[in-house]
PDB file of C-alpha atoms in Angstrom:
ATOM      1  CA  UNK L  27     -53.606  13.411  -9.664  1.00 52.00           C
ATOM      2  CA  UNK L  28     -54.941  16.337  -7.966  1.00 63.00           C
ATOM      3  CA  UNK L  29     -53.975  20.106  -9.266  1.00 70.00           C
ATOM      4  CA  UNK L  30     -53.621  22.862  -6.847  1.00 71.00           C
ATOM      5  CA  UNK L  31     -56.001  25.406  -7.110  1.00 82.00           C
ATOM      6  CA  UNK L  32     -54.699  29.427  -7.769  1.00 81.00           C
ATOM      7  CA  UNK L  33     -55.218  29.822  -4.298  1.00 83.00           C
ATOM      8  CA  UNK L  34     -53.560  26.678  -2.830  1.00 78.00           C
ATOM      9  CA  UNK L  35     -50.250  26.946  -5.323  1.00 79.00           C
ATOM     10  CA  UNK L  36     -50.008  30.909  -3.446  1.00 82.00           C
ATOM     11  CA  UNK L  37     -49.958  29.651  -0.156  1.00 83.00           C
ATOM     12  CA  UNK L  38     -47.243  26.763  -1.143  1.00 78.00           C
ATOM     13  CA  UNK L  39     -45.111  29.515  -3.062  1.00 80.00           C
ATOM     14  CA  UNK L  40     -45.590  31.588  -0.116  1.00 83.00           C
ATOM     15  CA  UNK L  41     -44.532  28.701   2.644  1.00 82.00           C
ATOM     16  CA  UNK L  42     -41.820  27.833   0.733  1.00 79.00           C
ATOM     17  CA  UNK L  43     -40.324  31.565   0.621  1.00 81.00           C
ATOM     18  CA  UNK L  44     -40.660  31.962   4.163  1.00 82.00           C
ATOM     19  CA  UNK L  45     -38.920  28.413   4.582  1.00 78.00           C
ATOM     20  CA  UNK L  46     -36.144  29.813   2.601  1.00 73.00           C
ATOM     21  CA  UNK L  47     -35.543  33.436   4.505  1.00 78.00           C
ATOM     22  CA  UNK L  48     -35.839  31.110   7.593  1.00 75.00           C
ATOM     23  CA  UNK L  49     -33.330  29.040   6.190  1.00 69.00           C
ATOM     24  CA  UNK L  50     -30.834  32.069   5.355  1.00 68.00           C
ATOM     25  CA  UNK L  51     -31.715  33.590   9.217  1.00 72.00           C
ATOM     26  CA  UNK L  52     -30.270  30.443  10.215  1.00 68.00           C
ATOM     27  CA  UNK L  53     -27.331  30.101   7.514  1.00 61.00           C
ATOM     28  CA  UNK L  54     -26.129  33.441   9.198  1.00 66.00           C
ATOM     29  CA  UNK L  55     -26.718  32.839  12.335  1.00 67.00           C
ATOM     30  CA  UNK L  56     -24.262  29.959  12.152  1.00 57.00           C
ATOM     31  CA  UNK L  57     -21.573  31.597  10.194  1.00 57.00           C
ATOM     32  CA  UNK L  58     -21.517  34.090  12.797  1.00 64.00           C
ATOM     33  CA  UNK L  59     -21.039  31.432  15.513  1.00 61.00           C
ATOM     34  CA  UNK L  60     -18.026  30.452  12.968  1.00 55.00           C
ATOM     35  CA  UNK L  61     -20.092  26.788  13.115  1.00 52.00           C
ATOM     36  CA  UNK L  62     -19.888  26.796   9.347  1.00 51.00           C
ATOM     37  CA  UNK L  63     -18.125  28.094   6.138  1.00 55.00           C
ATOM     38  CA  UNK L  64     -19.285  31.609   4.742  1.00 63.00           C
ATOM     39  CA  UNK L  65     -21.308  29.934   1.705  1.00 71.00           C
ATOM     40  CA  UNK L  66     -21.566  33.642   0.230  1.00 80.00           C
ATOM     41  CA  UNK L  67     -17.870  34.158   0.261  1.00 85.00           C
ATOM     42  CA  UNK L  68     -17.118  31.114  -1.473  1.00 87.00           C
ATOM     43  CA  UNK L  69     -19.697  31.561  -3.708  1.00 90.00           C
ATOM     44  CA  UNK L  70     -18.126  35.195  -4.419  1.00 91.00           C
ATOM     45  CA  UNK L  71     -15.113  33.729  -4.811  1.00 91.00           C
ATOM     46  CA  UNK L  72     -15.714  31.123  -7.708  1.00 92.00           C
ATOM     47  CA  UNK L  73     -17.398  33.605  -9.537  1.00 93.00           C
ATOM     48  CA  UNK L  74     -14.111  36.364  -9.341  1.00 93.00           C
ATOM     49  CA  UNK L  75     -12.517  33.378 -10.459  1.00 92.00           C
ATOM     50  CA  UNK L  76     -14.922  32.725 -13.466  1.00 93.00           C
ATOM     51  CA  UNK L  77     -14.471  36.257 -13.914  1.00 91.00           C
ATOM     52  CA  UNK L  78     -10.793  36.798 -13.552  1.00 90.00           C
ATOM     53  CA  UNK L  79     -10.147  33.766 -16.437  1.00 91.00           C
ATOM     54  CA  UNK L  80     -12.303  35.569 -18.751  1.00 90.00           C
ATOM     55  CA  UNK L  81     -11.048  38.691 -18.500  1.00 87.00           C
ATOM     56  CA  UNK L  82      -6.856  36.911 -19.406  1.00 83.00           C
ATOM     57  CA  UNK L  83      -7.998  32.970 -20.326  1.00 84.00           C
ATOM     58  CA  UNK L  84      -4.439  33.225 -22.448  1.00 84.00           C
ATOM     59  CA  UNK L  85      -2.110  33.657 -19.620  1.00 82.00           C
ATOM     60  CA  UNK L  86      -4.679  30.862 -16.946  1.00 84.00           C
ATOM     61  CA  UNK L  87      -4.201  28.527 -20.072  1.00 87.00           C
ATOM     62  CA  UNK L  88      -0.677  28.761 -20.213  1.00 86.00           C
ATOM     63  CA  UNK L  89      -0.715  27.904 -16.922  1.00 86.00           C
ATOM     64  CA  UNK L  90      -2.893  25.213 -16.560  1.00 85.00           C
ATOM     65  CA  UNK L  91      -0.906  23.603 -19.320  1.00 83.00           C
ATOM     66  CA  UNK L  92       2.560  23.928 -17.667  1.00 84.00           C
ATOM     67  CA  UNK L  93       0.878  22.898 -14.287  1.00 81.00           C
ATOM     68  CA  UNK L  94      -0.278  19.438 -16.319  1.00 79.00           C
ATOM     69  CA  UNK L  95       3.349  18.708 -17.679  1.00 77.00           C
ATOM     70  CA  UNK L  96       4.531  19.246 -14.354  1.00 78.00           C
ATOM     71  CA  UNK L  97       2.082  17.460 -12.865  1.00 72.00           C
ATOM     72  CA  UNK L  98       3.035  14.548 -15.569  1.00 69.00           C
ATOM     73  CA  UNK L  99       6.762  14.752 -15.135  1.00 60.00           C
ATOM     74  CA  UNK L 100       6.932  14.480 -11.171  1.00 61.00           C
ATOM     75  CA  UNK L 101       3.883  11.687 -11.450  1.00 58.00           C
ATOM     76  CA  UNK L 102       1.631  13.670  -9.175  1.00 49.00           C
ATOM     77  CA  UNK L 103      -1.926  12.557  -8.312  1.00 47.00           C
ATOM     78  CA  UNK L 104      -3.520  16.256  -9.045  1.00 47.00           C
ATOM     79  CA  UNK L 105      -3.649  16.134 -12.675  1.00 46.00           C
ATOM     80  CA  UNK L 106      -4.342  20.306 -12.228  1.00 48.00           C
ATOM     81  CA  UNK L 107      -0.615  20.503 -11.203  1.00 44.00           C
ATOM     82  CA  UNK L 108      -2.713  21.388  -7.612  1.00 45.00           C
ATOM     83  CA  UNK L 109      -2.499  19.678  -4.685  1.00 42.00           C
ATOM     84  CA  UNK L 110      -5.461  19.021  -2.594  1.00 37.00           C
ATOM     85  CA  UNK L 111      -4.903  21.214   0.101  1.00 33.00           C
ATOM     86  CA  UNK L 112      -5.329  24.279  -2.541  1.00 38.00           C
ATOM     87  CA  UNK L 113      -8.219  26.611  -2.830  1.00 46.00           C
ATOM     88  CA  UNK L 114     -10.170  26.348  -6.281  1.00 56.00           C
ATOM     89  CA  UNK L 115      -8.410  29.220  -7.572  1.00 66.00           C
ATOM     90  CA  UNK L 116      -8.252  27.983 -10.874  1.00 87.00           C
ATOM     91  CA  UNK L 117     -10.789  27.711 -13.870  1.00 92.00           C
ATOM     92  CA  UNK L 118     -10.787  24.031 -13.593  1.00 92.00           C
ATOM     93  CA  UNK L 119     -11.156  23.301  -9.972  1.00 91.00           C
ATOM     94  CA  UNK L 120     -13.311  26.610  -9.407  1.00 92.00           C
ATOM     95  CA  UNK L 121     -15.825  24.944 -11.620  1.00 94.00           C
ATOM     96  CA  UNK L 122     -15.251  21.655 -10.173  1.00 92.00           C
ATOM     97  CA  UNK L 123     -16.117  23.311  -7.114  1.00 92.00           C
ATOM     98  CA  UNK L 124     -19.446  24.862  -8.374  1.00 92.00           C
ATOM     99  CA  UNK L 125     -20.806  21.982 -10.097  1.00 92.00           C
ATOM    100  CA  UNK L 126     -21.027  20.455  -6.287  1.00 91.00           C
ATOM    101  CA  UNK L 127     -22.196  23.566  -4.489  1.00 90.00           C
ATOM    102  CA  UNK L 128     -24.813  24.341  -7.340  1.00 92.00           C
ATOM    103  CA  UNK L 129     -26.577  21.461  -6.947  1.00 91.00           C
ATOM    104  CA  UNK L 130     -27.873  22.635  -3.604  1.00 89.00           C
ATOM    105  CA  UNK L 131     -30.661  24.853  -4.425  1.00 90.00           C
ATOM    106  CA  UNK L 132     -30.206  27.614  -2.342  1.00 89.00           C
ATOM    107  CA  UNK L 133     -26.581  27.469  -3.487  1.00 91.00           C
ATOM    108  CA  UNK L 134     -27.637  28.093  -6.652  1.00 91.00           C
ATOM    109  CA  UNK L 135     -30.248  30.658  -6.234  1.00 91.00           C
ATOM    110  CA  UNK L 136     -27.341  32.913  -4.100  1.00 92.00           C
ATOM    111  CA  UNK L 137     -24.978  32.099  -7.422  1.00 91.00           C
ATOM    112  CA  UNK L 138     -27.506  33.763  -9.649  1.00 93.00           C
ATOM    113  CA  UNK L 139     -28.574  36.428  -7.133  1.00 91.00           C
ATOM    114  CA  UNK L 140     -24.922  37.190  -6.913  1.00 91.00           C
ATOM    115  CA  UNK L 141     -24.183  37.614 -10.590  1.00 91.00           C
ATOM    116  CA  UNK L 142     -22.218  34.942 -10.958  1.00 92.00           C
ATOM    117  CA  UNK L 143     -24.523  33.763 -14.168  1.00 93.00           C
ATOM    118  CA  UNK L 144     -23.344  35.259 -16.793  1.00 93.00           C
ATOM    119  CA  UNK L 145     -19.825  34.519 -16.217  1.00 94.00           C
ATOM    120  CA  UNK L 146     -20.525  31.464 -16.494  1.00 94.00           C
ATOM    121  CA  UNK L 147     -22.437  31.251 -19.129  1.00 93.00           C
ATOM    122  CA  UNK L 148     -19.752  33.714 -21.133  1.00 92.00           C
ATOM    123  CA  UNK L 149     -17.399  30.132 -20.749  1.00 92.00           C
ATOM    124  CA  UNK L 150     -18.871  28.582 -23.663  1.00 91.00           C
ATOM    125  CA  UNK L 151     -18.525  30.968 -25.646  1.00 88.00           C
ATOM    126  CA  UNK L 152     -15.375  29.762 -27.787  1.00 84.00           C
ATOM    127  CA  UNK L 153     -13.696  33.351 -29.107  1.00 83.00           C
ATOM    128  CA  UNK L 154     -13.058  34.104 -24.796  1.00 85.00           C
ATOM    129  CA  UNK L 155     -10.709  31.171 -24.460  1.00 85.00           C
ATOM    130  CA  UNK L 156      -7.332  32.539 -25.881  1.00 73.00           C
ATOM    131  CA  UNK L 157      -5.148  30.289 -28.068  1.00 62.00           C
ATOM    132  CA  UNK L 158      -1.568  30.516 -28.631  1.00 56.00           C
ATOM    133  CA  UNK L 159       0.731  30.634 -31.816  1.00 56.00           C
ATOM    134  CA  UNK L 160       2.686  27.360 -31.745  1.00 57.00           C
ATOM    135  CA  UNK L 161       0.285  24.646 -33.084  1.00 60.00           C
ATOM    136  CA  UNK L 162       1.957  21.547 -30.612  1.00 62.00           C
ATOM    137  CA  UNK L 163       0.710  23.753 -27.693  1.00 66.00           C
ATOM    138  CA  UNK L 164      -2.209  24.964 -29.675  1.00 75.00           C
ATOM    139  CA  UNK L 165      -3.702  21.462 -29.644  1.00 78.00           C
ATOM    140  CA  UNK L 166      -3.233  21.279 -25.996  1.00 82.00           C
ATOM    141  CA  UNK L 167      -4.569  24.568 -25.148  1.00 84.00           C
ATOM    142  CA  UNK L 168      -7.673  23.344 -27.463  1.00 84.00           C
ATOM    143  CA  UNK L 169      -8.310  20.308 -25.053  1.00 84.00           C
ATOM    144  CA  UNK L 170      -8.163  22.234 -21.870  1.00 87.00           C
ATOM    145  CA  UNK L 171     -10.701  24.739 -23.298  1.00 89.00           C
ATOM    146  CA  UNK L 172     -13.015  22.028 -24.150  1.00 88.00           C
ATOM    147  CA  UNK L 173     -12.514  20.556 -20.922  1.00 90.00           C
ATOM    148  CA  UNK L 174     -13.320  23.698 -19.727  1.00 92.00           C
ATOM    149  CA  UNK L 175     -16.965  24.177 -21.837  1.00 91.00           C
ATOM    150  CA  UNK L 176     -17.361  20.737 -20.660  1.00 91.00           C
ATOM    151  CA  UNK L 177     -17.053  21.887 -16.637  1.00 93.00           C
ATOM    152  CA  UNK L 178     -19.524  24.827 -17.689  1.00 93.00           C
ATOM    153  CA  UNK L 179     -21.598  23.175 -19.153  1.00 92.00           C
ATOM    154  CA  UNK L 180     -22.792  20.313 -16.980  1.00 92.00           C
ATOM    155  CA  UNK L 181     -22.579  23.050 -13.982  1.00 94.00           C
ATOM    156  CA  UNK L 182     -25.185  25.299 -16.227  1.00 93.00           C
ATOM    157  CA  UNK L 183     -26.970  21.479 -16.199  1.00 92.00           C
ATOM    158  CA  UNK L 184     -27.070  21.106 -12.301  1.00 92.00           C
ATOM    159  CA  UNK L 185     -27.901  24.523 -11.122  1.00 92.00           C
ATOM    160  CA  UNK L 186     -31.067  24.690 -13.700  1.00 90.00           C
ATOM    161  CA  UNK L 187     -32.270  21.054 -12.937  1.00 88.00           C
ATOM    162  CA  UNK L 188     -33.025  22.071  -9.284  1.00 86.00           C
ATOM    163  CA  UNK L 189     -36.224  23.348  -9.493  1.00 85.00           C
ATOM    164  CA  UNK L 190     -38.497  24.190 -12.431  1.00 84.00           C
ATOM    165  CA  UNK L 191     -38.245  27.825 -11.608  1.00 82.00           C
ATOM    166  CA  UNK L 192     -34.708  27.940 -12.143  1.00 85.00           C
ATOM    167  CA  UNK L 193     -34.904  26.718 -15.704  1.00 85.00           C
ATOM    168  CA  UNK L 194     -35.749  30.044 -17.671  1.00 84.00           C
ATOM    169  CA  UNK L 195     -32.045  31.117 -16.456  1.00 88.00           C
ATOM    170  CA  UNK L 196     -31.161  28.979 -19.818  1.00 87.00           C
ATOM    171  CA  UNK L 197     -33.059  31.611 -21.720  1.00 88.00           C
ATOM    172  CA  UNK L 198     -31.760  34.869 -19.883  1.00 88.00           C
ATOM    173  CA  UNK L 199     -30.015  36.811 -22.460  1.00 88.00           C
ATOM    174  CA  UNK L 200     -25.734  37.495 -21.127  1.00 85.00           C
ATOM    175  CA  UNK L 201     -24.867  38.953 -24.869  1.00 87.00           C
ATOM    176  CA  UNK L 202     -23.829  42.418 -22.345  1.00 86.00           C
ATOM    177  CA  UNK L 203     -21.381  40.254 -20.892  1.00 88.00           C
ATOM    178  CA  UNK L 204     -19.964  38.418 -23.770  1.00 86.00           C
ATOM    179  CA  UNK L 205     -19.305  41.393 -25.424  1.00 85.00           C
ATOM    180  CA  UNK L 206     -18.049  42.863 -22.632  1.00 86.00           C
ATOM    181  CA  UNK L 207     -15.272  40.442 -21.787  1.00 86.00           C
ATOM    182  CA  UNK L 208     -14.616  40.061 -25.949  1.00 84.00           C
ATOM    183  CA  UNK L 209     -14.137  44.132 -25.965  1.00 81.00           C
ATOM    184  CA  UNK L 210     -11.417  43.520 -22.742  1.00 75.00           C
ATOM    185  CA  UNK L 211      -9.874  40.910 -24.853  1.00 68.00           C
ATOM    186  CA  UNK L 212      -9.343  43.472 -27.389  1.00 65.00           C
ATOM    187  CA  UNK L 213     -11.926  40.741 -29.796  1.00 64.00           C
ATOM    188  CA  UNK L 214     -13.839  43.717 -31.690  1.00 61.00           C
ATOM    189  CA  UNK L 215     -16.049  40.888 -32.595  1.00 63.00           C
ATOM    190  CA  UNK L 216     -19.382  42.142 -31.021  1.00 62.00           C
ATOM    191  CA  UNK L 217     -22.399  40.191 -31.397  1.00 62.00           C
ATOM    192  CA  UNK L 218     -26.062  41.600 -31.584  1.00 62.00           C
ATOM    193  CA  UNK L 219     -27.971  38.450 -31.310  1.00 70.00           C
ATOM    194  CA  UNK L 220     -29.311  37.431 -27.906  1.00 77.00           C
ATOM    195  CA  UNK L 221     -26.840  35.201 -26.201  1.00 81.00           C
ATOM    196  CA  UNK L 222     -28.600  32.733 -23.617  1.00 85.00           C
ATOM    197  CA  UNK L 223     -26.938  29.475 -22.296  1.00 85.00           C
ATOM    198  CA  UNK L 224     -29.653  27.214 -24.800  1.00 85.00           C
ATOM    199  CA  UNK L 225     -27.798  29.314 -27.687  1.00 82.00           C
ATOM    200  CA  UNK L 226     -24.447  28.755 -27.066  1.00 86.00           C
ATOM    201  CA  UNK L 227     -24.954  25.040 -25.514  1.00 82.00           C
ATOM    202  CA  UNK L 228     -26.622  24.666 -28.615  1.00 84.00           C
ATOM    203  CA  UNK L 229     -23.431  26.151 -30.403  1.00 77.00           C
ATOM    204  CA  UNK L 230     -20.737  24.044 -28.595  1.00 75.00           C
ATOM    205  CA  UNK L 231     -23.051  20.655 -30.001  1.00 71.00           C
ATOM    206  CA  UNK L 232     -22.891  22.224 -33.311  1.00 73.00           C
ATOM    207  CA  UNK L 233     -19.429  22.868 -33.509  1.00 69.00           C
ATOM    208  CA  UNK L 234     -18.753  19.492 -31.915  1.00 67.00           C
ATOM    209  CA  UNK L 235     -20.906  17.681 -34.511  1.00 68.00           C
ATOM    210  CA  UNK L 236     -18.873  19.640 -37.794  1.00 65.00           C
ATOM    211  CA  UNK L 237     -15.763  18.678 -36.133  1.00 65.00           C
ATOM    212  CA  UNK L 238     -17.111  14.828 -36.203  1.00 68.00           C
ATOM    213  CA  UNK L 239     -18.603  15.341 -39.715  1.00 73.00           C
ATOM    214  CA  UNK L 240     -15.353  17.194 -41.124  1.00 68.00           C
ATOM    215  CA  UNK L 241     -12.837  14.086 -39.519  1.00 66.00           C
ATOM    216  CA  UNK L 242     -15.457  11.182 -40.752  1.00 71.00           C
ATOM    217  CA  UNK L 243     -15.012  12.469 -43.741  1.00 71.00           C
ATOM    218  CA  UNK L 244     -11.472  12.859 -43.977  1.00 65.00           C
ATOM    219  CA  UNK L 245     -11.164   9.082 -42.461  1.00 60.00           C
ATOM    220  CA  UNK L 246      -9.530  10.686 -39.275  1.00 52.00           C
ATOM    221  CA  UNK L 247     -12.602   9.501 -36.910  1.00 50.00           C
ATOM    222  CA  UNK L 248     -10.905   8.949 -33.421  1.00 50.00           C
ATOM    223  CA  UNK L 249     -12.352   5.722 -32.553  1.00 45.00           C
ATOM    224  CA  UNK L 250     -11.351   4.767 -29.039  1.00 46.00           C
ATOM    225  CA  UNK L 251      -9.042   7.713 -28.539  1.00 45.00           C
ATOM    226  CA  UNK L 252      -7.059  10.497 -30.379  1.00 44.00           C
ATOM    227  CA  UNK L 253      -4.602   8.018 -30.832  1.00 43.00           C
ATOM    228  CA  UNK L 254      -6.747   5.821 -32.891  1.00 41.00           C
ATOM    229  CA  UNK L 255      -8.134   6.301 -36.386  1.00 40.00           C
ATOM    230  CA  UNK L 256      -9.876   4.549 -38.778  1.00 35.00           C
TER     231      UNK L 256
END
């Protein structure tokens, strides 16, 4: 195959920025018409959303959970306890929601741009999701917060498998931010290492592989469902 010289991978770069501001000239141009959605807004939106579970993930849980058993007791479609019509204003859907619009790469680059980042990457960290004292509802809340890790986590996936430039965002350091929303959650748990998204990806895997280890060896290994044991 043949490489691109210095000079020739300038003048791509280059092309492909102007591309991109001619892109966003157009982008506003038709949100001004009112031709399509503002993409910005939304995009602000999700993350105040990202931002607005982190900052009281105890009460959203609580919520989510009663909106489930409502949504099981009246047989509803939107296992959210939403409706369709609603706005992602949710963790769940609001994530949802991203892991679409992310995948579009300007989409993504406006996500970053606009600080929405390390919000999201804060979501896998475990001690931000709050838990609750009865252990019935406990065990609940626990599924919903791994759903939500889950969510984060193949949304960190998309947005970073656009281009290759995108990918060091795995490796920017959001420990500022984790320890921020810990110190509004009254969590005095402050950590000094560098938190990046390959750290606490890495983390969730790790915690998820004790968990397997600790119930294989207890003989409590779910095999088709939590229901089912061996």
């Amino acid at each position: 195959t043949t490489k691109l010289t210095a000079v020739e991978l300038q003048e791509f770069e280059t092309k492909m920025e102007l591309l991109w501001q001619h892109r966003q000239e157009e982008l506003q141009k038709m949100q001004s018409d009112g031709s399509i959605a503002d993409l910005p807004k939304i995009l602000r939106e999700r993350i105040e959303t990202l931002k607005g579970y982190l900052m009281d993930s105890s009460d959203e849980l609580m919520e989510l959970l009663e909106g489930r058993r409502r949504s099981i007791d009246h047989d509803e479609e939107e296992e959210d306890g939403t409706n369709s019509s609603s706005s992602a204003n949710n963790i769940i859907e609001a994530l949802r929601d991203l892991e679409f619009q992310l995948a579009d790469v300007d989409m993504a680059r406006d996500f970053h741009t606009l600080g929405g980042w390390p919000y999201l990457i804060a979501l896998l960290d475990d001690t931000l999701h709050g838990g609750h004292d009865d252990d019935d509802v406990n065990d609940e809340i626990r599924a919903l917060v791994d759903e939500i890790r889950a969510l984060a986590a193949t949304t960190i996936g998309t947005a970073v498998s656009n281009l290759g430039e995108f990918r060091h965002w795995a490796l920017e350091d959001v420990s500022s931010t984790v320890n921020e929303m810990r110190m509004n959650n009254n969590n005095d748990k402050k950590n000094e290492e560098k938190m990046t998204a390959l750290y606490l990806l890495t983390r969730v895997f790790q915690e998820e592989l004790d968990q397997r280890t600790e119930a294989m060896a207890g003989g409590t290994m779910a095999v088709e469902g939590p229901s089912h044991t061996v």
